[in-house]
Amino acid sequence: MSTEPEQTLTRRRLLRNGAASSVLLAAGPLLAASPARAATARIADALAAAAPKKGGTLTFARSVAPTQLDPANSIIAGDVYTLDKIMEPLYITSPAGQLVPWLAESHTTSADGLTWTFNLRPGVKFSNGMPLTPADVVFSIKREAANKNGPLSFLDFAIKTIKPSGANKVVMTLSAPWAPFLSDISVFANAIIPANYGGKSEKAFFANPIGTGPFMLDSFTPSSNLTLKRNPHYWQAGKPYLDAVHMNYVSDDNQRVLQIQSGEAQIIDSVPPANVAALKKASGIGVELFPAWEVDLLVFNEKLPQFADRHVRRAITYAIDRPALVAATSFGTAKPGGSFLPPSLEYYDPKTPVLAYSLSAAKAELAKSKYPHGFKTKLLIAGGVQKWSEFAAIIQQSLAPLNIIVTIDSPDNAAFHTQFEAFNYEMFIDYAINDISDPDEMASFELDFKSGGSSSYWSSYNNPAVIALVHKAEAEFDSAKRAALYGQIQAIVAGDAPFVPLDYPPYIYATSNKVNGFAVNPGGAYRLENVWLS
Amino acid sequence: MVIGVAAATFLLLHAVPGDPAHEVLGEHATPAAVAALLHRWGLDRSLGSQFVRYVGDLVTLRLGSSFVYGVSVISLIGDRIGETAALVGIGTLFAVLITVPLATVAASRRDRVPDHAVRGVSVLGLGMPAFWFGIVLIEIFALRLRLLPVGGAGSGFLGHIESLILPGLTASFAIVPLLVRSLRVGMLEVLGADFVAAARANGLGEVRVLIWHVARNAVIPTLTLLGLNIAFLVGSTVIVENVFALNGLGSLLLSSISSRDFPVVQAITLVLAISVVLINLATDLLAARLDPRIRLR
């Protein structure tokens, strides 16, 4: 699949192409209609008009609803993509997928990789007007690292000590060299709050949290609508541009599309791929696809003898025509899967030797297995999701020529999770995501059978050579060497086929043309301090 | 009935697989963290002892706290019950406003074109799913004519009422077909009664006969039927709230079922069951006021 040019389009290049083409579109008619000098003047006017405008209220209809706003104790999308507007970490991930210094202005790492010193940005204040201090950082990160029930507290496991140093430094020491550390620090769960909750009780604090973010909580009904208002003490001068943001909970796909069409909402998330073409044609509405750290996987249960057989897994991988599957289901929005790492993630290797569709190769591979005449099996998916039903039906048809007869089981989402996490399945389809900008989270969760936390994404895949490489990459600080290690890992995994990476779906948003400056990072987070309404 | 609903909800919820800890802790959760949470929620006990505790809590009116939201179930329901009550109220109002003229026309033009049209439409209505009807209404009144909002709760009192018109209409269609057919039959029976013939013989106009004599007498069985069918209307709010993005009890019920938030699901089904019982009681009392025969007995 490395021959597919679209496959290798990185997130950064995609964004750059997108930005360049929209500039051309805007300038095109002006250039064609007027002499060069007038055109220059008009472009200058257009640029002046494009200067951010302050004020206004944004209405955002989302498929997710916040339940509570404690960053250390939630993994629910509605919580995560709300509290990150209020509380910020030391580093963040930009829309291009790169780490950017945020509440820290910079950091230094000791030669042995064990001591990390963060220099706090001067002049940062919390929304209550109090200045950000090293004590706040120490309190917040210690709280998250010590929170054994925290959904993402495992990301802080490497921290041994954390201490304030002087007026604006925080020093963290690690128990071992840990290359993904800066990515870990950038996760929303490591957001900074005032030390000792600013003198309040924990519960009272998170009912109306104080942070350094561009917005503050205005009103909130759990699992329903929420309103944010501008933080007057925000550290980026002149920002945010918006006075307020209404985040409305609209769970029904169709209703969200209707709200953007009618103008009741100015941004909607999770646009169904089937609606993309029609929305693009609608006047006053734009559709944007943002690459995601997300891969849809077909997972094999290697506790069963047929899937412990490497030839069987390879045969099934060969038999699934991924470009055709994506073309039939995503309406041109997703990219066919290849490596288990998505192209949006650092160290993704476009040259990974993927087992591309070939029915003859599939049959040859199955002939080498202990099941040359096929077998009967079951495919588990979460019910009520059209995409999974379509994927399952296509896989069912794709495996029929191998005489692998698939029946599809689709319980509701909660039952689905219980079933596959108990290894009560034969094959299942699910999406794997990365929460941070470093591929280690995905690599260890999906490949490190012993300590990754999920028995290799509940596949039971256990290749000691791969696990050793994953650990080596975790301790390697040289970027070129890390890239080589992840290249090796991706190649072995593509050959072993513990799961079939089916596709790379993007985040799909529709926005009113009045909305400017909206962007989503590959982790799914969107910052709103740059958004303004024309 | 309420006790039956409570027991059935408990058993159904615990019979289907699915784990609320997953929703709260995420997929990186360690088995120890999951076990600790299940213990805190009391979900590590036997089903029998959980049921005994549940019944005990119900009797003492302790509805507990939501697993997912961490706040008391009563406050969650309190935030949302108004929306659902308003929807049921407006849905009932529409049901009556649509039913009475349609049934009157059908009964007074028995076996002629208007009668067949009304009966045909009501059969069609019975077979039409609420979410689809809702989408058609949105397409016409909100997107094309731009008269009403496509969804959401609106702002201010008037905005709120406005936002409930299309959902109310959609909800009313869960029961209008049944009510029209029943009121039509009731009116036909009354039309054949001696006192109607007497009224006509006295020279009263047909409209007056229909409204003063026929409709008044036919309304009582319809009211009883409305009371019995209100359960369908209440049930339809689950779908209608979802289609129109209203954050009432129905949409909370749906999301709580999918996250296996047992206390919330149990409490909402209980609240809905109790309201159906209360509405039935209220319609019976109203029927008694309207019909002196019932009062005498």
PDB file of N, CA, C and O in Angstrom, chain B residues 192-257:
ATOM      1  N   GLY B 192     -76.498   7.692  16.653  1.00  0.00           N
ATOM      2  CA  GLY B 192     -77.649   6.827  16.454  1.00  0.00           C
ATOM      3  C   GLY B 192     -78.602   6.831  17.642  1.00  0.00           C
ATOM      4  O   GLY B 192     -79.655   6.205  17.604  1.00  0.00           O
ATOM      5  N   ALA B 193     -78.238   7.555  18.708  1.00  0.00           N
ATOM      6  CA  ALA B 193     -79.046   7.511  19.933  1.00  0.00           C
ATOM      7  C   ALA B 193     -80.340   8.314  19.766  1.00  0.00           C
ATOM      8  O   ALA B 193     -80.424   9.227  18.955  1.00  0.00           O
ATOM      9  N   ASP B 194     -81.317   7.980  20.618  1.00  0.00           N
ATOM     10  CA  ASP B 194     -82.639   8.605  20.512  1.00  0.00           C
ATOM     11  C   ASP B 194     -82.597  10.100  20.781  1.00  0.00           C
ATOM     12  O   ASP B 194     -83.266  10.882  20.126  1.00  0.00           O
ATOM     13  N   PHE B 195     -81.764  10.510  21.765  1.00  0.00           N
ATOM     14  CA  PHE B 195     -81.784  11.941  22.128  1.00  0.00           C
ATOM     15  C   PHE B 195     -81.245  12.809  20.991  1.00  0.00           C
ATOM     16  O   PHE B 195     -81.603  13.969  20.861  1.00  0.00           O
ATOM     17  N   VAL B 196     -80.403  12.231  20.102  1.00  0.00           N
ATOM     18  CA  VAL B 196     -79.914  12.993  18.957  1.00  0.00           C
ATOM     19  C   VAL B 196     -81.046  13.174  17.953  1.00  0.00           C
ATOM     20  O   VAL B 196     -81.282  14.270  17.432  1.00  0.00           O
ATOM     21  N   ALA B 197     -81.785  12.087  17.736  1.00  0.00           N
ATOM     22  CA  ALA B 197     -82.936  12.170  16.844  1.00  0.00           C
ATOM     23  C   ALA B 197     -83.912  13.211  17.380  1.00  0.00           C
ATOM     24  O   ALA B 197     -84.472  14.024  16.623  1.00  0.00           O
ATOM     25  N   ALA B 198     -84.084  13.200  18.741  1.00  0.00           N
ATOM     26  CA  ALA B 198     -85.010  14.155  19.364  1.00  0.00           C
ATOM     27  C   ALA B 198     -84.513  15.586  19.147  1.00  0.00           C
ATOM     28  O   ALA B 198     -85.291  16.486  18.804  1.00  0.00           O
ATOM     29  N   ALA B 199     -83.177  15.790  19.300  1.00  0.00           N
ATOM     30  CA  ALA B 199     -82.627  17.130  19.120  1.00  0.00           C
ATOM     31  C   ALA B 199     -82.850  17.614  17.694  1.00  0.00           C
ATOM     32  O   ALA B 199     -83.237  18.761  17.456  1.00  0.00           O
ATOM     33  N   ARG B 200     -82.614  16.693  16.743  1.00  0.00           N
ATOM     34  CA  ARG B 200     -82.824  17.059  15.334  1.00  0.00           C
ATOM     35  C   ARG B 200     -84.295  17.377  15.077  1.00  0.00           C
ATOM     36  O   ARG B 200     -84.619  18.327  14.378  1.00  0.00           O
ATOM     37  N   ALA B 201     -85.174  16.557  15.685  1.00  0.00           N
ATOM     38  CA  ALA B 201     -86.612  16.752  15.475  1.00  0.00           C
ATOM     39  C   ALA B 201     -87.050  18.100  16.010  1.00  0.00           C
ATOM     40  O   ALA B 201     -87.977  18.721  15.497  1.00  0.00           O
ATOM     41  N   ASN B 202     -86.323  18.556  17.069  1.00  0.00           N
ATOM     42  CA  ASN B 202     -86.664  19.860  17.628  1.00  0.00           C
ATOM     43  C   ASN B 202     -86.173  20.995  16.753  1.00  0.00           C
ATOM     44  O   ASN B 202     -86.312  22.167  17.123  1.00  0.00           O
ATOM     45  N   GLY B 203     -85.507  20.663  15.651  1.00  0.00           N
ATOM     46  CA  GLY B 203     -85.092  21.679  14.684  1.00  0.00           C
ATOM     47  C   GLY B 203     -83.727  22.283  14.950  1.00  0.00           C
ATOM     48  O   GLY B 203     -83.385  23.329  14.405  1.00  0.00           O
ATOM     49  N   LEU B 204     -82.906  21.623  15.794  1.00  0.00           N
ATOM     50  CA  LEU B 204     -81.562  22.151  16.046  1.00  0.00           C
ATOM     51  C   LEU B 204     -80.683  21.936  14.812  1.00  0.00           C
ATOM     52  O   LEU B 204     -80.807  20.924  14.117  1.00  0.00           O
ATOM     53  N   GLY B 205     -79.789  22.884  14.573  1.00  0.00           N
ATOM     54  CA  GLY B 205     -78.869  22.789  13.425  1.00  0.00           C
ATOM     55  C   GLY B 205     -77.906  21.630  13.606  1.00  0.00           C
ATOM     56  O   GLY B 205     -77.619  21.214  14.731  1.00  0.00           O
ATOM     57  N   GLU B 206     -77.367  21.095  12.515  1.00  0.00           N
ATOM     58  CA  GLU B 206     -76.491  19.922  12.564  1.00  0.00           C
ATOM     59  C   GLU B 206     -75.206  20.200  13.357  1.00  0.00           C
ATOM     60  O   GLU B 206     -74.759  19.378  14.134  1.00  0.00           O
ATOM     61  N   VAL B 207     -74.652  21.422  13.173  1.00  0.00           N
ATOM     62  CA  VAL B 207     -73.416  21.766  13.872  1.00  0.00           C
ATOM     63  C   VAL B 207     -73.648  21.753  15.373  1.00  0.00           C
ATOM     64  O   VAL B 207     -72.878  21.195  16.157  1.00  0.00           O
ATOM     65  N   ARG B 208     -74.790  22.352  15.762  1.00  0.00           N
ATOM     66  CA  ARG B 208     -75.106  22.417  17.173  1.00  0.00           C
ATOM     67  C   ARG B 208     -75.333  21.025  17.752  1.00  0.00           C
ATOM     68  O   ARG B 208     -74.891  20.719  18.872  1.00  0.00           O
ATOM     69  N   VAL B 209     -75.987  20.174  16.972  1.00  0.00           N
ATOM     70  CA  VAL B 209     -76.226  18.801  17.425  1.00  0.00           C
ATOM     71  C   VAL B 209     -74.882  18.097  17.647  1.00  0.00           C
ATOM     72  O   VAL B 209     -74.649  17.483  18.690  1.00  0.00           O
ATOM     73  N   LEU B 210     -73.992  18.276  16.647  1.00  0.00           N
ATOM     74  CA  LEU B 210     -72.699  17.594  16.725  1.00  0.00           C
ATOM     75  C   LEU B 210     -71.906  18.064  17.933  1.00  0.00           C
ATOM     76  O   LEU B 210     -71.325  17.256  18.672  1.00  0.00           O
ATOM     77  N   ILE B 211     -71.840  19.375  18.139  1.00  0.00           N
ATOM     78  CA  ILE B 211     -70.980  19.891  19.199  1.00  0.00           C
ATOM     79  C   ILE B 211     -71.605  19.708  20.577  1.00  0.00           C
ATOM     80  O   ILE B 211     -70.965  19.195  21.504  1.00  0.00           O
ATOM     81  N   TRP B 212     -72.878  20.106  20.720  1.00  0.00           N
ATOM     82  CA  TRP B 212     -73.476  20.112  22.053  1.00  0.00           C
ATOM     83  C   TRP B 212     -73.931  18.747  22.530  1.00  0.00           C
ATOM     84  O   TRP B 212     -73.883  18.456  23.710  1.00  0.00           O
ATOM     85  N   HIS B 213     -74.366  17.955  21.593  1.00  0.00           N
ATOM     86  CA  HIS B 213     -74.936  16.681  22.040  1.00  0.00           C
ATOM     87  C   HIS B 213     -74.041  15.496  21.770  1.00  0.00           C
ATOM     88  O   HIS B 213     -73.824  14.668  22.651  1.00  0.00           O
ATOM     89  N   VAL B 214     -73.483  15.460  20.564  1.00  0.00           N
ATOM     90  CA  VAL B 214     -72.707  14.273  20.201  1.00  0.00           C
ATOM     91  C   VAL B 214     -71.306  14.307  20.814  1.00  0.00           C
ATOM     92  O   VAL B 214     -70.903  13.387  21.516  1.00  0.00           O
ATOM     93  N   ALA B 215     -70.571  15.404  20.559  1.00  0.00           N
ATOM     94  CA  ALA B 215     -69.177  15.466  21.008  1.00  0.00           C
ATOM     95  C   ALA B 215     -69.094  15.350  22.527  1.00  0.00           C
ATOM     96  O   ALA B 215     -68.253  14.630  23.066  1.00  0.00           O
ATOM     97  N   ARG B 216     -69.989  16.038  23.225  1.00  0.00           N
ATOM     98  CA  ARG B 216     -69.930  16.015  24.694  1.00  0.00           C
ATOM     99  C   ARG B 216     -70.068  14.614  25.245  1.00  0.00           C
ATOM    100  O   ARG B 216     -69.425  14.229  26.209  1.00  0.00           O
ATOM    101  N   ASN B 217     -70.934  13.841  24.596  1.00  0.00           N
ATOM    102  CA  ASN B 217     -71.125  12.486  25.102  1.00  0.00           C
ATOM    103  C   ASN B 217     -70.049  11.524  24.652  1.00  0.00           C
ATOM    104  O   ASN B 217     -69.791  10.531  25.321  1.00  0.00           O
ATOM    105  N   ALA B 218     -69.458  11.833  23.495  1.00  0.00           N
ATOM    106  CA  ALA B 218     -68.421  10.917  22.986  1.00  0.00           C
ATOM    107  C   ALA B 218     -67.072  11.180  23.636  1.00  0.00           C
ATOM    108  O   ALA B 218     -66.155  10.372  23.536  1.00  0.00           O
ATOM    109  N   VAL B 219     -66.945  12.347  24.290  1.00  0.00           N
ATOM    110  CA  VAL B 219     -65.633  12.730  24.799  1.00  0.00           C
ATOM    111  C   VAL B 219     -65.221  11.874  26.003  1.00  0.00           C
ATOM    112  O   VAL B 219     -64.044  11.682  26.266  1.00  0.00           O
ATOM    113  N   ILE B 220     -66.207  11.315  26.698  1.00  0.00           N
ATOM    114  CA  ILE B 220     -65.866  10.582  27.922  1.00  0.00           C
ATOM    115  C   ILE B 220     -65.081   9.304  27.637  1.00  0.00           C
ATOM    116  O   ILE B 220     -64.002   9.103  28.211  1.00  0.00           O
ATOM    117  N   PRO B 221     -65.589   8.436  26.724  1.00  0.00           N
ATOM    118  CA  PRO B 221     -64.755   7.263  26.416  1.00  0.00           C
ATOM    119  C   PRO B 221     -63.394   7.657  25.828  1.00  0.00           C
ATOM    120  O   PRO B 221     -62.380   6.977  26.084  1.00  0.00           O
ATOM    121  N   THR B 222     -63.366   8.769  25.103  1.00  0.00           N
ATOM    122  CA  THR B 222     -62.088   9.191  24.522  1.00  0.00           C
ATOM    123  C   THR B 222     -61.115   9.633  25.599  1.00  0.00           C
ATOM    124  O   THR B 222     -59.920   9.353  25.543  1.00  0.00           O
ATOM    125  N   LEU B 223     -61.655  10.326  26.599  1.00  0.00           N
ATOM    126  CA  LEU B 223     -60.800  10.779  27.696  1.00  0.00           C
ATOM    127  C   LEU B 223     -60.203   9.571  28.417  1.00  0.00           C
ATOM    128  O   LEU B 223     -59.011   9.546  28.739  1.00  0.00           O
ATOM    129  N   THR B 224     -61.044   8.562  28.653  1.00  0.00           N
ATOM    130  CA  THR B 224     -60.552   7.348  29.308  1.00  0.00           C
ATOM    131  C   THR B 224     -59.459   6.723  28.451  1.00  0.00           C
ATOM    132  O   THR B 224     -58.409   6.311  28.951  1.00  0.00           O
ATOM    133  N   LEU B 225     -59.699   6.701  27.134  1.00  0.00           N
ATOM    134  CA  LEU B 225     -58.721   6.119  26.222  1.00  0.00           C
ATOM    135  C   LEU B 225     -57.428   6.939  26.214  1.00  0.00           C
ATOM    136  O   LEU B 225     -56.326   6.403  26.168  1.00  0.00           O
ATOM    137  N   LEU B 226     -57.603   8.277  26.282  1.00  0.00           N
ATOM    138  CA  LEU B 226     -56.424   9.158  26.330  1.00  0.00           C
ATOM    139  C   LEU B 226     -55.583   8.818  27.547  1.00  0.00           C
ATOM    140  O   LEU B 226     -54.360   8.706  27.470  1.00  0.00           O
ATOM    141  N   GLY B 227     -56.263   8.625  28.671  1.00  0.00           N
ATOM    142  CA  GLY B 227     -55.552   8.281  29.903  1.00  0.00           C
ATOM    143  C   GLY B 227     -54.784   6.991  29.760  1.00  0.00           C
ATOM    144  O   GLY B 227     -53.629   6.875  30.178  1.00  0.00           O
ATOM    145  N   LEU B 228     -55.450   6.003  29.121  1.00  0.00           N
ATOM    146  CA  LEU B 228     -54.803   4.697  28.976  1.00  0.00           C
ATOM    147  C   LEU B 228     -53.622   4.781  28.017  1.00  0.00           C
ATOM    148  O   LEU B 228     -52.621   4.096  28.189  1.00  0.00           O
ATOM    149  N   ASN B 229     -53.764   5.629  26.998  1.00  0.00           N
ATOM    150  CA  ASN B 229     -52.721   5.673  25.965  1.00  0.00           C
ATOM    151  C   ASN B 229     -51.608   6.673  26.247  1.00  0.00           C
ATOM    152  O   ASN B 229     -50.658   6.775  25.476  1.00  0.00           O
ATOM    153  N   ILE B 230     -51.764   7.420  27.344  1.00  0.00           N
ATOM    154  CA  ILE B 230     -50.760   8.432  27.632  1.00  0.00           C
ATOM    155  C   ILE B 230     -49.389   7.768  27.815  1.00  0.00           C
ATOM    156  O   ILE B 230     -48.352   8.380  27.580  1.00  0.00           O
ATOM    157  N   ALA B 231     -49.413   6.486  28.190  1.00  0.00           N
ATOM    158  CA  ALA B 231     -48.145   5.759  28.341  1.00  0.00           C
ATOM    159  C   ALA B 231     -47.376   5.755  27.018  1.00  0.00           C
ATOM    160  O   ALA B 231     -46.154   5.889  27.006  1.00  0.00           O
ATOM    161  N   PHE B 232     -48.129   5.614  25.910  1.00  0.00           N
ATOM    162  CA  PHE B 232     -47.466   5.629  24.598  1.00  0.00           C
ATOM    163  C   PHE B 232     -46.831   6.992  24.340  1.00  0.00           C
ATOM    164  O   PHE B 232     -45.742   7.105  23.792  1.00  0.00           O
ATOM    165  N   LEU B 233     -47.586   8.037  24.726  1.00  0.00           N
ATOM    166  CA  LEU B 233     -47.082   9.396  24.508  1.00  0.00           C
ATOM    167  C   LEU B 233     -45.813   9.622  25.336  1.00  0.00           C
ATOM    168  O   LEU B 233     -44.806  10.128  24.838  1.00  0.00           O
ATOM    169  N   VAL B 234     -45.874   9.199  26.603  1.00  0.00           N
ATOM    170  CA  VAL B 234     -44.703   9.353  27.473  1.00  0.00           C
ATOM    171  C   VAL B 234     -43.535   8.550  26.894  1.00  0.00           C
ATOM    172  O   VAL B 234     -42.397   9.029  26.826  1.00  0.00           O
ATOM    173  N   GLY B 235     -43.829   7.338  26.423  1.00  0.00           N
ATOM    174  CA  GLY B 235     -42.786   6.499  25.837  1.00  0.00           C
ATOM    175  C   GLY B 235     -42.193   7.125  24.593  1.00  0.00           C
ATOM    176  O   GLY B 235     -40.985   7.060  24.361  1.00  0.00           O
ATOM    177  N   SER B 236     -43.046   7.778  23.799  1.00  0.00           N
ATOM    178  CA  SER B 236     -42.542   8.358  22.546  1.00  0.00           C
ATOM    179  C   SER B 236     -41.587   9.524  22.797  1.00  0.00           C
ATOM    180  O   SER B 236     -40.781   9.869  21.939  1.00  0.00           O
ATOM    181  N   THR B 237     -41.651  10.122  24.008  1.00  0.00           N
ATOM    182  CA  THR B 237     -40.755  11.253  24.273  1.00  0.00           C
ATOM    183  C   THR B 237     -39.285  10.820  24.235  1.00  0.00           C
ATOM    184  O   THR B 237     -38.417  11.631  23.938  1.00  0.00           O
ATOM    185  N   VAL B 238     -39.018   9.539  24.514  1.00  0.00           N
ATOM    186  CA  VAL B 238     -37.626   9.073  24.492  1.00  0.00           C
ATOM    187  C   VAL B 238     -37.036   9.297  23.096  1.00  0.00           C
ATOM    188  O   VAL B 238     -35.948   9.844  22.943  1.00  0.00           O
ATOM    189  N   ILE B 239     -37.815   8.902  22.076  1.00  0.00           N
ATOM    190  CA  ILE B 239     -37.350   9.070  20.698  1.00  0.00           C
ATOM    191  C   ILE B 239     -37.438  10.545  20.292  1.00  0.00           C
ATOM    192  O   ILE B 239     -36.509  11.100  19.696  1.00  0.00           O
ATOM    193  N   VAL B 240     -38.557  11.181  20.621  1.00  0.00           N
ATOM    194  CA  VAL B 240     -38.792  12.550  20.169  1.00  0.00           C
ATOM    195  C   VAL B 240     -37.722  13.498  20.733  1.00  0.00           C
ATOM    196  O   VAL B 240     -37.200  14.355  20.021  1.00  0.00           O
ATOM    197  N   GLU B 241     -37.376  13.326  22.001  1.00  0.00           N
ATOM    198  CA  GLU B 241     -36.348  14.190  22.595  1.00  0.00           C
ATOM    199  C   GLU B 241     -35.022  14.025  21.869  1.00  0.00           C
ATOM    200  O   GLU B 241     -34.284  14.985  21.665  1.00  0.00           O
ATOM    201  N   ASN B 242     -34.731  12.799  21.468  1.00  0.00           N
ATOM    202  CA  ASN B 242     -33.485  12.549  20.759  1.00  0.00           C
ATOM    203  C   ASN B 242     -33.489  13.224  19.387  1.00  0.00           C
ATOM    204  O   ASN B 242     -32.521  13.864  18.995  1.00  0.00           O
ATOM    205  N   VAL B 243     -34.606  13.080  18.669  1.00  0.00           N
ATOM    206  CA  VAL B 243     -34.697  13.656  17.315  1.00  0.00           C
ATOM    207  C   VAL B 243     -34.587  15.177  17.368  1.00  0.00           C
ATOM    208  O   VAL B 243     -33.959  15.793  16.506  1.00  0.00           O
ATOM    209  N   PHE B 244     -35.176  15.790  18.405  1.00  0.00           N
ATOM    210  CA  PHE B 244     -35.223  17.252  18.462  1.00  0.00           C
ATOM    211  C   PHE B 244     -34.192  17.848  19.429  1.00  0.00           C
ATOM    212  O   PHE B 244     -34.260  19.035  19.739  1.00  0.00           O
ATOM    213  N   ALA B 245     -33.254  17.044  19.897  1.00  0.00           N
ATOM    214  CA  ALA B 245     -32.204  17.531  20.794  1.00  0.00           C
ATOM    215  C   ALA B 245     -32.763  18.253  22.016  1.00  0.00           C
ATOM    216  O   ALA B 245     -32.301  19.315  22.403  1.00  0.00           O
ATOM    217  N   LEU B 246     -33.808  17.673  22.616  1.00  0.00           N
ATOM    218  CA  LEU B 246     -34.327  18.221  23.870  1.00  0.00           C
ATOM    219  C   LEU B 246     -33.703  17.408  24.999  1.00  0.00           C
ATOM    220  O   LEU B 246     -33.706  16.179  24.957  1.00  0.00           O
ATOM    221  N   ASN B 247     -33.142  18.094  25.982  1.00  0.00           N
ATOM    222  CA  ASN B 247     -32.484  17.354  27.054  1.00  0.00           C
ATOM    223  C   ASN B 247     -33.448  17.102  28.198  1.00  0.00           C
ATOM    224  O   ASN B 247     -33.377  17.720  29.243  1.00  0.00           O
ATOM    225  N   GLY B 248     -34.351  16.176  27.963  1.00  0.00           N
ATOM    226  CA  GLY B 248     -35.313  15.790  28.990  1.00  0.00           C
ATOM    227  C   GLY B 248     -34.961  14.438  29.576  1.00  0.00           C
ATOM    228  O   GLY B 248     -33.841  13.951  29.427  1.00  0.00           O
ATOM    229  N   LEU B 249     -35.956  13.824  30.240  1.00  0.00           N
ATOM    230  CA  LEU B 249     -35.706  12.524  30.872  1.00  0.00           C
ATOM    231  C   LEU B 249     -35.434  11.443  29.838  1.00  0.00           C
ATOM    232  O   LEU B 249     -34.634  10.544  30.054  1.00  0.00           O
ATOM    233  N   GLY B 250     -36.108  11.525  28.693  1.00  0.00           N
ATOM    234  CA  GLY B 250     -35.981  10.486  27.674  1.00  0.00           C
ATOM    235  C   GLY B 250     -34.567  10.371  27.146  1.00  0.00           C
ATOM    236  O   GLY B 250     -34.021   9.267  27.049  1.00  0.00           O
ATOM    237  N   SER B 251     -33.957  11.523  26.825  1.00  0.00           N
ATOM    238  CA  SER B 251     -32.599  11.449  26.272  1.00  0.00           C
ATOM    239  C   SER B 251     -31.608  11.020  27.352  1.00  0.00           C
ATOM    240  O   SER B 251     -30.650  10.303  27.074  1.00  0.00           O
ATOM    241  N   LEU B 252     -31.875  11.433  28.616  1.00  0.00           N
ATOM    242  CA  LEU B 252     -31.003  10.974  29.713  1.00  0.00           C
ATOM    243  C   LEU B 252     -31.143   9.466  29.902  1.00  0.00           C
ATOM    244  O   LEU B 252     -30.157   8.765  30.141  1.00  0.00           O
ATOM    245  N   LEU B 253     -32.375   8.968  29.749  1.00  0.00           N
ATOM    246  CA  LEU B 253     -32.614   7.531  29.894  1.00  0.00           C
ATOM    247  C   LEU B 253     -31.801   6.766  28.850  1.00  0.00           C
ATOM    248  O   LEU B 253     -31.118   5.794  29.172  1.00  0.00           O
ATOM    249  N   LEU B 254     -31.851   7.239  27.604  1.00  0.00           N
ATOM    250  CA  LEU B 254     -31.126   6.548  26.527  1.00  0.00           C
ATOM    251  C   LEU B 254     -29.624   6.515  26.807  1.00  0.00           C
ATOM    252  O   LEU B 254     -28.990   5.469  26.719  1.00  0.00           O
ATOM    253  N   SER B 255     -29.054   7.681  27.166  1.00  0.00           N
ATOM    254  CA  SER B 255     -27.607   7.695  27.378  1.00  0.00           C
ATOM    255  C   SER B 255     -27.240   6.888  28.616  1.00  0.00           C
ATOM    256  O   SER B 255     -26.182   6.264  28.667  1.00  0.00           O
ATOM    257  N   SER B 256     -28.117   6.876  29.618  1.00  0.00           N
ATOM    258  CA  SER B 256     -27.807   6.122  30.839  1.00  0.00           C
ATOM    259  C   SER B 256     -27.889   4.623  30.604  1.00  0.00           C
ATOM    260  O   SER B 256     -27.155   3.853  31.220  1.00  0.00           O
ATOM    261  N   ILE B 257     -28.786   4.212  29.706  1.00  0.00           N
ATOM    262  CA  ILE B 257     -28.850   2.779  29.386  1.00  0.00           C
ATOM    263  C   ILE B 257     -27.542   2.381  28.707  1.00  0.00           C
ATOM    264  O   ILE B 257     -26.929   1.376  29.045  1.00  0.00           O
TER     265      ILE B 257
END
